[in-house]
Short mmCIF file of C-alpha atoms and ligand atoms in Angstrom, two decimals:
data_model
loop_
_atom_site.label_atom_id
_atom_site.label_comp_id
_atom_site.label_asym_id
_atom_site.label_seq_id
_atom_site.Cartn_x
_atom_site.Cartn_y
_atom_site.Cartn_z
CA UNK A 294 0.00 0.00 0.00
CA UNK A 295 1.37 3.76 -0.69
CA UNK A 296 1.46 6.60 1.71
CA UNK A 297 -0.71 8.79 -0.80
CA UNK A 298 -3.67 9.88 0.68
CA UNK A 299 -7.48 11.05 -0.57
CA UNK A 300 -8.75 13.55 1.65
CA UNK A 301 -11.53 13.90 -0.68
CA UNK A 302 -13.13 12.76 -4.18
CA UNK A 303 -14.83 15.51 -4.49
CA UNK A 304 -13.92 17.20 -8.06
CA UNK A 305 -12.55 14.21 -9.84
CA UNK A 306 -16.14 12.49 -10.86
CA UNK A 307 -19.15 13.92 -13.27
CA UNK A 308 -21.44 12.34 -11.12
CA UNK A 309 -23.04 14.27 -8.30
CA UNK A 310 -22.26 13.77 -4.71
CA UNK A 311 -25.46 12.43 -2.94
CA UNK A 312 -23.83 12.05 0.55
CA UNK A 313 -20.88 13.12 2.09
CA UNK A 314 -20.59 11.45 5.42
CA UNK A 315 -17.46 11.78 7.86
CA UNK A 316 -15.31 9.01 6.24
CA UNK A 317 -17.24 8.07 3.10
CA UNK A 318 -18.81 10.25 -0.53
CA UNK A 319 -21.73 8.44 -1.96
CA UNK A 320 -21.73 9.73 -5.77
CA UNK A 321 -25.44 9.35 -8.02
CA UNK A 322 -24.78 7.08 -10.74
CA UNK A 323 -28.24 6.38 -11.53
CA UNK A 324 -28.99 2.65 -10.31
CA UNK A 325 -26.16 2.52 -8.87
CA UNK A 326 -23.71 4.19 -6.42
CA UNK A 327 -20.13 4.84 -6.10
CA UNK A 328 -18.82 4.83 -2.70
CA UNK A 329 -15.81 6.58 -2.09
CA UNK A 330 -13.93 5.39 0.82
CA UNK A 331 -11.58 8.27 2.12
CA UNK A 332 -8.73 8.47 4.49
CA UNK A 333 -10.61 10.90 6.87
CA UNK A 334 -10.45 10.12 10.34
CA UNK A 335 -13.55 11.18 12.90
CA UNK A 336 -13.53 11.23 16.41
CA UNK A 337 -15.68 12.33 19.09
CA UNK A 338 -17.64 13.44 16.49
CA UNK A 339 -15.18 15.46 14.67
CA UNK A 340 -13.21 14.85 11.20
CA UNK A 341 -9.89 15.42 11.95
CA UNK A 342 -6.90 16.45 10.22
CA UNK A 343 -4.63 15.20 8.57
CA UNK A 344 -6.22 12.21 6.74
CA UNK A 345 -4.29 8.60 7.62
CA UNK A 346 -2.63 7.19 5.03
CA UNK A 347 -4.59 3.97 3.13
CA UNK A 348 -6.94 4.22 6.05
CA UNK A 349 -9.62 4.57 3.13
CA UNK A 350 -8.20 1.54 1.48
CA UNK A 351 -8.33 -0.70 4.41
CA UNK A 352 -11.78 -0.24 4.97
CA UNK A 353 -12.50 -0.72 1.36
CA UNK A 354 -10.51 -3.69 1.16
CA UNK A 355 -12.03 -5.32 4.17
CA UNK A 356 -15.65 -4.47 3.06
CA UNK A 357 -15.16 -5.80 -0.26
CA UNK A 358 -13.02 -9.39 1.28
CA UNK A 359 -15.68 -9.88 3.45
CA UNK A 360 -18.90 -9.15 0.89
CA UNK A 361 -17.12 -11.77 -0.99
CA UNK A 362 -16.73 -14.32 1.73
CA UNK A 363 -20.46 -14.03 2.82
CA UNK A 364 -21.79 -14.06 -0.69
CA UNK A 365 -23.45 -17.61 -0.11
CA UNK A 366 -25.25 -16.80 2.72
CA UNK A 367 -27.01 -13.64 1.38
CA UNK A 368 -26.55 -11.22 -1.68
CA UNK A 369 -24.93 -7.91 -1.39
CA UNK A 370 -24.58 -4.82 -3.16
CA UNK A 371 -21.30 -4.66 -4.79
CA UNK A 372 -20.98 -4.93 -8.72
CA UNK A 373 -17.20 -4.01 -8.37
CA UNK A 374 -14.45 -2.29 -7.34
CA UNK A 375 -12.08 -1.90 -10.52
CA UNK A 376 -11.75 1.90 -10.94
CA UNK A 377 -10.29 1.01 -14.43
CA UNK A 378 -14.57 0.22 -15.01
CA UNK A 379 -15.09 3.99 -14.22
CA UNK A 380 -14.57 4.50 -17.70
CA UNK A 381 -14.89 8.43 -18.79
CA UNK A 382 -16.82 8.91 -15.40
CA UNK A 383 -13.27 10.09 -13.71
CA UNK A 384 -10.30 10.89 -15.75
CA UNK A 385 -7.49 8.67 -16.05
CA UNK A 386 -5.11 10.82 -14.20
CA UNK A 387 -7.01 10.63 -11.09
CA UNK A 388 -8.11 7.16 -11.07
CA UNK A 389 -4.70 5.90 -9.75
CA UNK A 390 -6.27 8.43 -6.66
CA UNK A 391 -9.25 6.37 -6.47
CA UNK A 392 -7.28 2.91 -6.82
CA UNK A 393 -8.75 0.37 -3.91
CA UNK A 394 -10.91 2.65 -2.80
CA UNK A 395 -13.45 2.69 -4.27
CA UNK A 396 -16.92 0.42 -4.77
CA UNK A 397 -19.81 0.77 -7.15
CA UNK A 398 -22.66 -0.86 -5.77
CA UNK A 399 -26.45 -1.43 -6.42
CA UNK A 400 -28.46 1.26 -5.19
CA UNK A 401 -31.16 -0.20 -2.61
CA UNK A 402 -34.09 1.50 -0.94
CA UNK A 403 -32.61 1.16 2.81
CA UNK A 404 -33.95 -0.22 5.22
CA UNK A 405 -33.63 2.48 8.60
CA UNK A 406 -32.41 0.48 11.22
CA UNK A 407 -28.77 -0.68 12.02
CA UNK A 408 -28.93 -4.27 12.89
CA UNK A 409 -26.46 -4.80 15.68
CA UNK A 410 -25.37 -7.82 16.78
CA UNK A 411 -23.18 -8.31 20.17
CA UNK A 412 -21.50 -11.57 21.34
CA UNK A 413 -19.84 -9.57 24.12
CA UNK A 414 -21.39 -6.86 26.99
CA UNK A 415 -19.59 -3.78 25.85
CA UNK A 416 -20.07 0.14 24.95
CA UNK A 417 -23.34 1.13 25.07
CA UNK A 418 -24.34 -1.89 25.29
CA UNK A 419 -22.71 -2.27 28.91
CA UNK A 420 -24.07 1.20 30.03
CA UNK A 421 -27.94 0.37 29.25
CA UNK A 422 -26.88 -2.76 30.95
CA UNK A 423 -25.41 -1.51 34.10
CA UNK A 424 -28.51 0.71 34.43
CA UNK A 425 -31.23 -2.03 33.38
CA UNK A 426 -29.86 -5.04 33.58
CA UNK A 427 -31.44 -5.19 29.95
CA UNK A 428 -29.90 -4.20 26.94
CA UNK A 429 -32.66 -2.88 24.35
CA UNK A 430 -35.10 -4.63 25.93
CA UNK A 431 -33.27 -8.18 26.62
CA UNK A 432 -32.58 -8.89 29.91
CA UNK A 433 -29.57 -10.26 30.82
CA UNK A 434 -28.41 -12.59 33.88
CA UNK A 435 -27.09 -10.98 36.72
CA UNK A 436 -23.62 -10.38 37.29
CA UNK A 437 -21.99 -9.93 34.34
CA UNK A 438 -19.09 -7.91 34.28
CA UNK A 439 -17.78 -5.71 31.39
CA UNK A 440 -16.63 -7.41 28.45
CA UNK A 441 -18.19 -10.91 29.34
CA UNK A 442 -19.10 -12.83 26.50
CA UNK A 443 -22.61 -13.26 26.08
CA UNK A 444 -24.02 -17.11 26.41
CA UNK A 445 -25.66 -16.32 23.08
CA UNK A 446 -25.26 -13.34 20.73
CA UNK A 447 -27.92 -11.05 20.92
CA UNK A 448 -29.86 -8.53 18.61
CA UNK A 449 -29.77 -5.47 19.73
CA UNK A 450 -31.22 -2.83 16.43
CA UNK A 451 -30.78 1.02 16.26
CA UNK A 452 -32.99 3.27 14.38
CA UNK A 453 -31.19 5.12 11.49
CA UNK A 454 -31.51 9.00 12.32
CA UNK A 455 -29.97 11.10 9.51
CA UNK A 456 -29.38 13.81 12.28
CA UNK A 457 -28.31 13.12 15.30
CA UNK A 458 -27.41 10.45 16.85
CA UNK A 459 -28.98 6.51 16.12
CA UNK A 460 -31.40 5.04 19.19
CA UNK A 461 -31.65 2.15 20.61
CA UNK A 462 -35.15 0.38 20.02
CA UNK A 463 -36.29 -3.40 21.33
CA UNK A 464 -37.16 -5.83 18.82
CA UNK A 465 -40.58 -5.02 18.94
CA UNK A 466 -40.52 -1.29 18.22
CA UNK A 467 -38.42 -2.47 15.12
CA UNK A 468 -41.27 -4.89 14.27
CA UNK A 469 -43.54 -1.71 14.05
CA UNK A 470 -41.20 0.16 12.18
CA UNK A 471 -40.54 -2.35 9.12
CA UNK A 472 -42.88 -4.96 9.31
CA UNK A 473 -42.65 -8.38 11.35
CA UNK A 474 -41.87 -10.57 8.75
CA UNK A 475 -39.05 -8.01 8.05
CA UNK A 476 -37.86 -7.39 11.12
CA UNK A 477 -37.84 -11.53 12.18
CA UNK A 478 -35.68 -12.27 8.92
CA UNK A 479 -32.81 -9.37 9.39
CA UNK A 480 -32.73 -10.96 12.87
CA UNK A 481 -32.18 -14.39 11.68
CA UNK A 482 -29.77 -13.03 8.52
CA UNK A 483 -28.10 -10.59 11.42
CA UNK A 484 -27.27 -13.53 13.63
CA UNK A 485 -26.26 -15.93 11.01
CA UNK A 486 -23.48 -13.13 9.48
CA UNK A 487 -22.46 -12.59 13.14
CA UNK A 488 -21.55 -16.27 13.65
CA UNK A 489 -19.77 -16.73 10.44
CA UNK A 490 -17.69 -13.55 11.16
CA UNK A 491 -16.96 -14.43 14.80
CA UNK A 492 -15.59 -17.94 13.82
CA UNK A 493 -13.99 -16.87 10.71
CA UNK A 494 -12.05 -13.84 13.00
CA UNK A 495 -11.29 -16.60 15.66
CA UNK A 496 -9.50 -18.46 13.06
CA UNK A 497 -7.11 -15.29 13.05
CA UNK A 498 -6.73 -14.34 16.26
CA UNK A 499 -9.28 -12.07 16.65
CA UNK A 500 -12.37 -11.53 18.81
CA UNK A 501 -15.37 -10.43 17.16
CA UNK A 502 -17.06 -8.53 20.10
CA UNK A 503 -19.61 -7.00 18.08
CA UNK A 504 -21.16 -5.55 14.62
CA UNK A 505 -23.69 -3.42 12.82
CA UNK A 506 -25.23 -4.47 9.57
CA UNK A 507 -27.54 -2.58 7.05
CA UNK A 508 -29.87 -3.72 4.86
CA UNK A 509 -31.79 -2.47 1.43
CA UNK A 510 -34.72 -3.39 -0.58
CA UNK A 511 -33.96 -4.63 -4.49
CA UNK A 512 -37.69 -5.51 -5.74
CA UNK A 513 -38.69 -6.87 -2.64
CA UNK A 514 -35.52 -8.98 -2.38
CA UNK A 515 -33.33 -8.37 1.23
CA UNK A 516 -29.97 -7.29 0.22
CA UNK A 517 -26.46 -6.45 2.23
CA UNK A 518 -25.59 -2.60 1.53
CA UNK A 519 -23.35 -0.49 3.26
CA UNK A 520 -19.72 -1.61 4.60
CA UNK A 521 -19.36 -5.19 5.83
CA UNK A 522 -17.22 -6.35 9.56
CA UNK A 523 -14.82 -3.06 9.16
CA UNK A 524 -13.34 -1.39 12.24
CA UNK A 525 -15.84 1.02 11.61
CA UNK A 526 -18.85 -1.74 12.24
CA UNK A 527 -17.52 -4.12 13.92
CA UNK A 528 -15.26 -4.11 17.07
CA UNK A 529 -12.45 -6.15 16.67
CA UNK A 530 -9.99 -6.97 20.28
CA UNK A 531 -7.01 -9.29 19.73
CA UNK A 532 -7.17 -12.58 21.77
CA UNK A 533 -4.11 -11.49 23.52
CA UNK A 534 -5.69 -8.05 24.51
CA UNK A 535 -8.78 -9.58 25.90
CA UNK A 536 -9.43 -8.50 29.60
CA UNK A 537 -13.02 -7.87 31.98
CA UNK A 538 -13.27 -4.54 33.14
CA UNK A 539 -10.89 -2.71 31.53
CA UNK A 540 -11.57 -0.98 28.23
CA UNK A 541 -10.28 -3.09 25.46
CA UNK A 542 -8.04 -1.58 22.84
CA UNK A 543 -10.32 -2.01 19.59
CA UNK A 544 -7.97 -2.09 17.37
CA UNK A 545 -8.71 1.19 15.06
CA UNK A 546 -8.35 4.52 16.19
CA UNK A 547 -7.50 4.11 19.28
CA UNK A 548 -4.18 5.88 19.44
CA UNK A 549 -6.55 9.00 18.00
CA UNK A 550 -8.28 8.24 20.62
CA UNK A 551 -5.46 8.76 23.23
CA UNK A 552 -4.09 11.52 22.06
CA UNK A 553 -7.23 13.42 22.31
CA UNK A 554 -7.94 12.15 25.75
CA UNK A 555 -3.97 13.29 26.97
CA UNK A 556 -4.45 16.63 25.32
CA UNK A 557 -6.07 19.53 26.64
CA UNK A 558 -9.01 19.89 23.79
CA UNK A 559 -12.07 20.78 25.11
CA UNK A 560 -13.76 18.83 22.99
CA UNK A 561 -16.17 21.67 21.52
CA UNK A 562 -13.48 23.99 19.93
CA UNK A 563 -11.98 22.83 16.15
CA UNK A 564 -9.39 19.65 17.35
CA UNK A 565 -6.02 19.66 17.30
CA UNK A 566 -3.93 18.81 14.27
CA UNK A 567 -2.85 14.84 14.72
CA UNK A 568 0.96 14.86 15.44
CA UNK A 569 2.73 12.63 12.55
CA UNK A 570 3.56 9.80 14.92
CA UNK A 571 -0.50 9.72 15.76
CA UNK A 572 -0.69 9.34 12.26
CA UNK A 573 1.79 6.86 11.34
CA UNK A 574 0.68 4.66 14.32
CA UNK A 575 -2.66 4.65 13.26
CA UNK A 576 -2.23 3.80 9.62
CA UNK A 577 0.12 0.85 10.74
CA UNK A 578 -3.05 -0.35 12.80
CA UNK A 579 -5.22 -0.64 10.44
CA UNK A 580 -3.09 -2.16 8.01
CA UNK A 581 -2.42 -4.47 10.36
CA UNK A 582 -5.75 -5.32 11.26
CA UNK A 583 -6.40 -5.90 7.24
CA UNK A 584 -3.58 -7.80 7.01
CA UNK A 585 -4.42 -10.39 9.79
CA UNK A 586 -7.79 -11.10 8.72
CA UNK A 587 -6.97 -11.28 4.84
CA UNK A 588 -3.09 -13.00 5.02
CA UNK A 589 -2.42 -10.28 2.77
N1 ADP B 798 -26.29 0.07 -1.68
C1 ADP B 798 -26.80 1.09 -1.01
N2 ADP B 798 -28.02 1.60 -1.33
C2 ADP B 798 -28.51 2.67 -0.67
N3 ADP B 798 -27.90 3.29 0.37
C3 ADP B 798 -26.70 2.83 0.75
C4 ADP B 798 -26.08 1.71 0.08
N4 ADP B 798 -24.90 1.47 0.68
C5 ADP B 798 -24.76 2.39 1.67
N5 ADP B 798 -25.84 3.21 1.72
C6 ADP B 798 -26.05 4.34 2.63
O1 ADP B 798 -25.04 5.27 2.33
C7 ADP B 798 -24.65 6.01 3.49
C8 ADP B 798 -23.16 5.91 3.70
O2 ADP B 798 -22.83 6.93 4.51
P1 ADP B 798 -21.74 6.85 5.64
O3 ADP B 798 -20.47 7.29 5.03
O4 ADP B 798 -21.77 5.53 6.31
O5 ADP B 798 -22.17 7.98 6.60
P2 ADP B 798 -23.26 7.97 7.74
O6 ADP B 798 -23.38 6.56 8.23
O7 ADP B 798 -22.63 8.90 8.70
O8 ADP B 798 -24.50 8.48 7.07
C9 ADP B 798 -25.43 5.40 4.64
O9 ADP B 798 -26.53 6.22 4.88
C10 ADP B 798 -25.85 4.05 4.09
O10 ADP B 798 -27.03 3.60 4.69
MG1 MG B 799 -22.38 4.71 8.14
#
């Protein structure tokens, strides 16, 4: 991978920007969309600067890998990811920019909720627990301590806000929301892709503690969209690190993380600039977490 980064695609494509979100540009190409994965970096809410080098590639990469892998248990959206297919849509000098990361997919009517699934009691799911005992409506036995794994994975969906932030809703407000039927099969689909992720990241070392999925609509058919078991999604601890009660490095941003927590930003004024070595630590992380699931 090269240190070259994409801060933004934002110029270099005919087609016009639907959706800028913090890391990722959604561009209109009709039926379809062109996700643009860039090397931005949020945290606490905040994009921060400067981008991490082939940050945008890794999650790219690891979307794509694992659409691939899961492609027998449901369809997704990806048609592909060959930028050399992008034909007079970018120019040639700037498609070496959008090399890896980059994925034109089938565009879906979405489904508004963010199917979670958690095999472990962590984040939020933790807090709602340590004030319930319940997390989104599921109680829990008694006792369990932070990070404990669950005796079986449960689902725990969000609604999809488009401002502000997503909310936590039990089964059977999601049931309302989309339908039974609906609801019961991204359940069963949610759980399935869950188990196949956990054992396929055991395989490499790696705990799958938990994951968000989204789902779209294609004529009535239930499709994968979105990104697929990224650090983004998913939260990945390596066996090694994997402690109760403690908070368990996740193995993404977390030295962005740190440095924001050491420094002296309020957290409501513009961030501080990322020192290099912030950076450089970061980008080795999350090549590192691509490499040990892929062997590449
Ligand atoms: N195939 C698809 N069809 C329709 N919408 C999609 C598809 N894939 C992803 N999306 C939507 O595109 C958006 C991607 O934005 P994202 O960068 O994740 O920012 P955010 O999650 O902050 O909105 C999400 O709203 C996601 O639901
Ligand atoms: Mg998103």
């Amino acid at each position: 991978m090269s240190t070259e980064t994409l801060s933004t695609a934002e110029g270099m494509t005919k087609a016009p920007l639907i959706h800028k979100g913090k890391v990722r540009e959604l561009y209109d190409l009709g039926d379809r969309l062109l996700i643009v994965v860039t090397d931005r970096i949020s945290a606490f809410d905040y994009v921060l600067d400067p981008p991490v080098p082939d940050k945008g590639k890794v999650l790219n990469g690891l979307s794509s890998f694992w659409f691939e892998q899961t492609g027998e248990l449901l369809p997704n959206h990806v048609i592909h990811t060959d930028v050399n297919k992008l034909g007079d849509l970018v120019a040639d000098s700037d498609k070496p920019k959008l090399e890896g990361r980059i994925m034109v997919s089938k565009k879906a009517k979405r489904i508004d909720i963010e199917c979670v699934v958690r095999g472990y009691i962590t984040g939020g799911g933790w807090k709602q627990y340590q004030k319930s005992g319940e997390v989104n409506g599921i109680k829990l036995p008694e006792g369990l301590r932070k990070n404990s794994k669950l005796e079986q994975p449960i689902f725990t969906p969000a609604g999809k806000n488009d401002v502000g932030h997503d909310e936590d809703i039990p089964f059977e407000e999601m049931a309302r929301r989309v339908g039974r039927e609906l609801a019961e099969k991204l359940q069963e689909l949610s759980l399935k892709l869950y188990s196949f992720g956990r054992d396929f990241c055991a395989k490499k070392g790696i705990i799958l503690a938990d994951c968000k999925f989204e789902f779209g609509l294609i004529d009535n058919e239930i499709i994968l969209i979105d990104e697929l078991f990224t650090p983004d999604s998913s939260r990945f601890w390596a066996d090694e690190n994997y402690k109760l009660d403690v908070e368990i490095d996740s193995m993404d941003k977390q030295p962005v993380r740190a440095y924001l927590e050491n420094s002296d930003w309020d957290k409501i004024s513009p961030p501080p600039r990322l020192p290099d070595e912030v950076v450089a630590a970061t980008s080795a992380r999350y090549r590192d977490i691509y490499r040990r699931l892929t062997n590449s």
